[in-house]
Short mmCIF file of C-alpha atoms and ligand atoms in Angstrom, two decimals:
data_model
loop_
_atom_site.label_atom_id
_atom_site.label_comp_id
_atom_site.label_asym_id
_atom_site.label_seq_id
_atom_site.Cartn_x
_atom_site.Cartn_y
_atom_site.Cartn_z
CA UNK A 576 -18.37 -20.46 -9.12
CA UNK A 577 -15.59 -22.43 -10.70
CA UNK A 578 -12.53 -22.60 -8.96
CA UNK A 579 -10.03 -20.09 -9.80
CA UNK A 580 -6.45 -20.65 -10.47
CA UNK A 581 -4.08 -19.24 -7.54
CA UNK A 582 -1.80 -17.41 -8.79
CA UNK A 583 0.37 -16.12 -5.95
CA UNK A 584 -0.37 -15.63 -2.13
CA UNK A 585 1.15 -12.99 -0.23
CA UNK A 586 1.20 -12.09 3.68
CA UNK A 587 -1.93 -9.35 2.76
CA UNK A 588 -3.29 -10.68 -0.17
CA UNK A 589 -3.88 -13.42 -3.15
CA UNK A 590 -3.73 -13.29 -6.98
CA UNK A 591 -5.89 -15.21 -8.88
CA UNK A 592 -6.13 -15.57 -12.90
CA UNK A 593 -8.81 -12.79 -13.81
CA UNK A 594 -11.43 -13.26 -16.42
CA UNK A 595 -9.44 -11.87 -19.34
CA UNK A 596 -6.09 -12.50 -20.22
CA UNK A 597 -3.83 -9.77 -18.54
CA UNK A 598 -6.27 -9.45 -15.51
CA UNK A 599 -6.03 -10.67 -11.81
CA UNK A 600 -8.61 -10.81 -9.36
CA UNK A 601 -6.52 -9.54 -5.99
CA UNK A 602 -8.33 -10.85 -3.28
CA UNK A 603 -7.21 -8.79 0.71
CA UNK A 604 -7.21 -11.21 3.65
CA UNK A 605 -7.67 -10.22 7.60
CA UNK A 606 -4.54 -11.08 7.80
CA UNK A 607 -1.71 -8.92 9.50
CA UNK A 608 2.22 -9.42 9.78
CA UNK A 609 4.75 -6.66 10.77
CA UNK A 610 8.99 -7.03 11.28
CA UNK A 611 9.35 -9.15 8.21
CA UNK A 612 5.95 -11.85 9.35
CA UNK A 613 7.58 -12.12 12.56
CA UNK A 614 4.62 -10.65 14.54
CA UNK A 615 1.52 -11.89 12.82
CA UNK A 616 -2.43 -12.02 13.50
CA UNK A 617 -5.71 -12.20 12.05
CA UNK A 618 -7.85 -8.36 11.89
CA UNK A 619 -11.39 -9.45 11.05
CA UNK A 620 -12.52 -6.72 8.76
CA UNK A 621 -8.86 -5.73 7.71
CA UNK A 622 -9.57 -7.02 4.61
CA UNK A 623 -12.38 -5.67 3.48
CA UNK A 624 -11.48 -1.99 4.66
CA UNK A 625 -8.04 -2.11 2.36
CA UNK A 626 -9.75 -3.50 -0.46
CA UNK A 627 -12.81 -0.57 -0.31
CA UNK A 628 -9.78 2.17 0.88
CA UNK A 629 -7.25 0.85 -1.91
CA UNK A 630 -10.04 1.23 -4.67
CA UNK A 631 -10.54 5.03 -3.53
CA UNK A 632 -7.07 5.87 -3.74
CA UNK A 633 -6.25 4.21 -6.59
CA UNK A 634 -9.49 5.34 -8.61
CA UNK A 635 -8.99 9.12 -6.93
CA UNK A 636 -5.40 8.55 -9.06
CA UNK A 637 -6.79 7.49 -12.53
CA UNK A 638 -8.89 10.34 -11.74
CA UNK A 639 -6.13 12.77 -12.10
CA UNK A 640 -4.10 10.91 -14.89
CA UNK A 641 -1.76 8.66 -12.33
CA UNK A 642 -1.95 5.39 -14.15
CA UNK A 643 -2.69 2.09 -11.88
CA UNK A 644 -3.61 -1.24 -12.16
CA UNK A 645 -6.62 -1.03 -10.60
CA UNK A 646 -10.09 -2.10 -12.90
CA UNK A 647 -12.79 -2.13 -10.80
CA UNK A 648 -14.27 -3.83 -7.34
CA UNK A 649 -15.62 -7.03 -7.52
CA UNK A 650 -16.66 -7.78 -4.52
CA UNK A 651 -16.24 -6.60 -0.58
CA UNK A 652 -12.64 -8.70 -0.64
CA UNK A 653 -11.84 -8.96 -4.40
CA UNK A 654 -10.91 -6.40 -7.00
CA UNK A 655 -9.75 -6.70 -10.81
CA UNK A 656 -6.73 -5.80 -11.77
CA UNK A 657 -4.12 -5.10 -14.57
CA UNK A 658 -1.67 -7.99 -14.33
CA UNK A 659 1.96 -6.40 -14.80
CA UNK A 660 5.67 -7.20 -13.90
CA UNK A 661 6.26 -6.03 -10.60
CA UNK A 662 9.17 -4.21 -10.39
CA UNK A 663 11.54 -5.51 -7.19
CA UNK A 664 11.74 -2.37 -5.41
CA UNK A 665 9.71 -0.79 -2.90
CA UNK A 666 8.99 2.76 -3.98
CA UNK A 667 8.57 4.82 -0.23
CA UNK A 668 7.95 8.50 -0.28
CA UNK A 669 8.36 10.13 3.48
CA UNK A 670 7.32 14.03 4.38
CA UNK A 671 8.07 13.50 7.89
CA UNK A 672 10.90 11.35 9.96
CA UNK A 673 9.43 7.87 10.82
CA UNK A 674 10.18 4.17 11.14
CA UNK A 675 13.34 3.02 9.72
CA UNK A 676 14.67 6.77 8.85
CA UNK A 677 14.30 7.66 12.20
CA UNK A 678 15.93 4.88 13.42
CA UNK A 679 18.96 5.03 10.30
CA UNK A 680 20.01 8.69 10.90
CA UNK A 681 18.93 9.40 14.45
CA UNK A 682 15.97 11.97 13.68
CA UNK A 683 13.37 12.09 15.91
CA UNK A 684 9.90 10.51 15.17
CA UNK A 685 7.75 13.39 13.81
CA UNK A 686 10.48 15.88 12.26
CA UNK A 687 9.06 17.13 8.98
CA UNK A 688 11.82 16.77 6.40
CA UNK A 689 13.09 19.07 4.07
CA UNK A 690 11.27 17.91 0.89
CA UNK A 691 9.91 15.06 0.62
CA UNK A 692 12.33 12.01 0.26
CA UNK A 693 12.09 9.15 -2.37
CA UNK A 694 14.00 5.87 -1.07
CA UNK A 695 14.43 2.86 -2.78
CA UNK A 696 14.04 -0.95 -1.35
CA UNK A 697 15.01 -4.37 -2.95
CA UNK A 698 12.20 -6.66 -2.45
CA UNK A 699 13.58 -9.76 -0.63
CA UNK A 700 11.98 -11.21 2.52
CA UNK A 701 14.84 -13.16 2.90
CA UNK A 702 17.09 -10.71 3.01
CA UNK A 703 14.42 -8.15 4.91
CA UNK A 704 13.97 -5.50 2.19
CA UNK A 705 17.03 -3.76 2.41
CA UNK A 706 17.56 0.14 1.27
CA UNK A 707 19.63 0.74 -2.48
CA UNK A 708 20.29 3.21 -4.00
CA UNK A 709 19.91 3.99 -7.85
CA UNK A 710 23.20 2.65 -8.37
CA UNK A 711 22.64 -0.69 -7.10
CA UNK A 712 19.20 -0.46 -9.00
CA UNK A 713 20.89 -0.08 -12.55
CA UNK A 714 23.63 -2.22 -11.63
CA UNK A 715 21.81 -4.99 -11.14
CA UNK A 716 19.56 -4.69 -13.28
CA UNK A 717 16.13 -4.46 -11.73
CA UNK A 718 15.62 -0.92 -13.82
CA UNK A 719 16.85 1.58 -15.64
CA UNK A 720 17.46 4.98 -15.47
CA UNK A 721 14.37 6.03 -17.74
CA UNK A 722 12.36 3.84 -15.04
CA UNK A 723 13.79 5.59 -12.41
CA UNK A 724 13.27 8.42 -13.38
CA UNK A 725 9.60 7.58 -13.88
CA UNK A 726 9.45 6.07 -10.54
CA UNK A 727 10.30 9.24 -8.53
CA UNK A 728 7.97 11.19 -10.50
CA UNK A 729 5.24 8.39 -9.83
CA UNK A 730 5.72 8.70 -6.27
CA UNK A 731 5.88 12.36 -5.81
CA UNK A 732 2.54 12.47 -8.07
CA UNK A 733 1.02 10.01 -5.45
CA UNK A 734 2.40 11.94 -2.71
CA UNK A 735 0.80 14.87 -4.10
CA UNK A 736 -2.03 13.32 -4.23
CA UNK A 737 -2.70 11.00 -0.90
CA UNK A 738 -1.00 13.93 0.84
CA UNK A 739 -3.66 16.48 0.04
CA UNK A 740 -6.73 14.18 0.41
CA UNK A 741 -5.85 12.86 3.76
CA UNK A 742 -4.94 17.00 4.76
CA UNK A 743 -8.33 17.64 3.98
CA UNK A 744 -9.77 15.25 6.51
CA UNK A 745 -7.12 16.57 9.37
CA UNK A 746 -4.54 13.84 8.43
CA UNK A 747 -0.42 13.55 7.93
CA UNK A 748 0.51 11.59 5.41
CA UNK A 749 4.13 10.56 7.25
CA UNK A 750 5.00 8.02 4.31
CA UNK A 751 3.85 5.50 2.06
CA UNK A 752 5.47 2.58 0.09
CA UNK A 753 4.18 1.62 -3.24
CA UNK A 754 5.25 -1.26 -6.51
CA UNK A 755 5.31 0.12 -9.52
CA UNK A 756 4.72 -2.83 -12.32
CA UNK A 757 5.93 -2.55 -16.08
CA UNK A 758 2.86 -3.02 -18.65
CA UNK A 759 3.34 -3.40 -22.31
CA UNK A 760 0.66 -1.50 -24.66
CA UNK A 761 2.32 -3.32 -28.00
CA UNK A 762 6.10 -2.82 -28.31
CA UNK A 763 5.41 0.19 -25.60
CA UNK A 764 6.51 -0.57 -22.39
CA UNK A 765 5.17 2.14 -19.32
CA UNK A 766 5.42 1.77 -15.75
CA UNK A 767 2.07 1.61 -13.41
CA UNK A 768 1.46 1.93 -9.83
CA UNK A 769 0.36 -1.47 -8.75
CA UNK A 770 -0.51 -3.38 -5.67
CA UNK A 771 -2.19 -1.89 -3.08
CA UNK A 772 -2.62 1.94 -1.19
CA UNK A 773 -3.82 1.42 2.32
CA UNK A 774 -3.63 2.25 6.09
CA UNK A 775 -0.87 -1.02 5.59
CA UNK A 776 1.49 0.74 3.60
CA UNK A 777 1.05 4.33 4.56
CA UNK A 778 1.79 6.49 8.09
CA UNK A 779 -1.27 8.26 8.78
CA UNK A 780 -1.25 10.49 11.55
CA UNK A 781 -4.16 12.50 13.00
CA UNK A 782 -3.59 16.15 12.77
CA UNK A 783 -4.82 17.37 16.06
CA UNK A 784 -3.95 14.46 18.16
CA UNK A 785 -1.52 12.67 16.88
CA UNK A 786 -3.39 9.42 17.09
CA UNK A 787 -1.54 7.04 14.79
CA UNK A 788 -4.53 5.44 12.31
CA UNK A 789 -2.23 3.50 9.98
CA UNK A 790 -0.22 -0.44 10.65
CA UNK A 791 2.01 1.11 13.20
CA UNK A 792 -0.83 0.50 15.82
CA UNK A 793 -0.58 -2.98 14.96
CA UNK A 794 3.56 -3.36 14.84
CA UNK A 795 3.44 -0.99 17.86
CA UNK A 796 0.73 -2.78 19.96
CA UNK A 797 -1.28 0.70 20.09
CA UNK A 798 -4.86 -0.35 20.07
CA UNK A 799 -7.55 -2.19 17.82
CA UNK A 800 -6.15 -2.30 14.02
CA UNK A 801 -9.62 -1.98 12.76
CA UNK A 802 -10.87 0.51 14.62
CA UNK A 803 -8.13 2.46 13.30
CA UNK A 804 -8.76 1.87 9.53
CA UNK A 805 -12.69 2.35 10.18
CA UNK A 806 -11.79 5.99 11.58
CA UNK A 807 -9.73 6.37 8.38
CA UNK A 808 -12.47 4.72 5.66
CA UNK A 809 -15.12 7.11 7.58
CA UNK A 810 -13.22 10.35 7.34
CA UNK A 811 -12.78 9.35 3.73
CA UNK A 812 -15.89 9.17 3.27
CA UNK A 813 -15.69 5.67 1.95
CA UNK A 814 -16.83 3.38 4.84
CA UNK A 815 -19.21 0.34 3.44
CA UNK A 816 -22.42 0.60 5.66
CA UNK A 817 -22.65 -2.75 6.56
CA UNK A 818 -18.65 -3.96 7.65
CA UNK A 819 -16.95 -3.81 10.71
CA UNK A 820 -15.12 -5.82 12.72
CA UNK A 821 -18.27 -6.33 14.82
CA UNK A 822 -18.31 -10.07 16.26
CA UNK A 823 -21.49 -9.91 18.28
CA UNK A 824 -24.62 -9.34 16.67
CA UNK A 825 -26.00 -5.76 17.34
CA UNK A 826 -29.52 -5.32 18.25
CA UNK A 827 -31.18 -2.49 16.41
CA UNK A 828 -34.83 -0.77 18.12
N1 UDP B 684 6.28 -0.14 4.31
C1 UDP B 684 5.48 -1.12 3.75
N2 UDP B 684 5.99 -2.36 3.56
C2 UDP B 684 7.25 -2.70 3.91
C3 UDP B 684 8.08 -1.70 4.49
C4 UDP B 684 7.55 -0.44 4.67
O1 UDP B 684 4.34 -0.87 3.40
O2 UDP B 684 7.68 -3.86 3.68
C5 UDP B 684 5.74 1.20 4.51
C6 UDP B 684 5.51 1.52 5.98
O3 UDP B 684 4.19 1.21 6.36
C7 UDP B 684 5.75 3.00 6.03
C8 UDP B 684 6.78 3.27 4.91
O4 UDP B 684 6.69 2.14 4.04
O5 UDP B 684 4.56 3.70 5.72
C9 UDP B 684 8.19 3.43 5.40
O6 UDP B 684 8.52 2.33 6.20
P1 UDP B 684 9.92 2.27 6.99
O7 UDP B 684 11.04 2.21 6.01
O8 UDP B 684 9.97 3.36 7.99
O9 UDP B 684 9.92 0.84 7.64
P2 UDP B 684 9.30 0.27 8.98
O10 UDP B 684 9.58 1.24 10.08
O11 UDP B 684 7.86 0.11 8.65
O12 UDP B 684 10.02 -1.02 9.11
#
């Protein structure tokens, strides 16, 4: 194949230039950082399980009218994509206290919140992702109140969504981030949930034992990563048959 064109490379994953013009090929890498790529390692088979679980979600939304920029799968690493404008924020929707809430306002890991609760973060590694609010936001300039507006509703919808089909294989959705990315149909200009919607980016907690199946096992040090995601791609029905993290062959009689 010829070589493609990088287009960006991120801690997860890498862009390329896609076969049409305003398509990317987003490739997902073992690769896993936590605490802004200060704790970082390689997950064989980390890759290939968000790619497989991010194509379920986000086809399970353009199943129920939730516009996203995903195309189709390519490949076990490699999907194609809309290309849009990311929007710099980081759109996180939490049902129950975790991570940096808990830690913010002094609520307890595994309080269930009132309503669910729509937060805003400005996408800056350098100057680790900090929380703003909707003034900031249209202050600055990154959006406007129409897109705001569209935001929240795109992130309850998703909520909605992720948290009913993970209830229905005896998992809490605690909270998920997603980018939303601007597309332009002609002089019309609407907002689409982009990037990715995996065990990485979500809480996932198991119902009856609390096991934690989402990147907290990694930034925590709970256990194997994989194994994790696996339990989550298998509930979901969505496991590929011939992945896993396996090293060793495996002798089959
Ligand atoms: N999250 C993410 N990327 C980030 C920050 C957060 O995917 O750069 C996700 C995280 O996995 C969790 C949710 O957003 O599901 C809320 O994260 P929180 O603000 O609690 O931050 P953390 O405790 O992960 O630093």
């Amino acid at each position: 194949m010829a070589r493609r064109k990088k287009v960006y490379e991120g801690k997860a994953k890498i862009l390329y230039e896609g076969p049409e013009p305003g398509t990317l090929v987003q490739y997902f890498k073992d690769d896993a950082t936590a605490f802004n790529a200060e704790k970082r390692d390689v997950i064989e088979g980390k890759g290939v399980l968000n790619n497989r679980l991010s194509e379920f979600f986000m086809a399970g939304l353009g199943g129920i009218g939730v516009p996203t920029h995903f195309i189709r799968r390519i490949n076990m690493r490699e999907q194609l994509i809309r290309a849009v404008e990311i929007i710099p924020l980081e759109v996180v929707v939490r049902n129950v206290a975790a991570g940096s809430l808990s830690k913010r306002l002094g609520l307890e890991e595994g309080t269930s919140l009132p309503r669910p609760i729509v937060e805003f973060y400005f996408k800056d590694d350098a100057l680790g992702d900090p929380l703003v609010t909707e003034e900031h936001i249209i202050a600055f300039g990154w959006a406007g109140q129409q897109d705001l507006d569209d935001m929240v509703a795109l992130g309850l919808r998703v909520n909605d969504f992720m948290s009913g089909l993970m209830l229905g294989v005896g998992i809490k959705l605690v909270d998920f981030k997603i980018e939303i990315g601007r597309i332009w149909d002609g002089d019309y200009m609407r907002l689409i949930v982009a990037d990715e919607i995996s065990p990485d980016s979500c809480r996932l907690w198991d119902i009856e034992s609390g096991r934690k199946l989402d990147k907290d096992v990694f930034r925590r040090d709970l256990g194997d990563l994989a194994d994790a995601y696996t339990e989550v791609a298998r509930r979901l029905g969505v496991m590929p048959s011939n992945v896993g993290h396996v090293t060793k062959p495996t002798l089959i009689n």
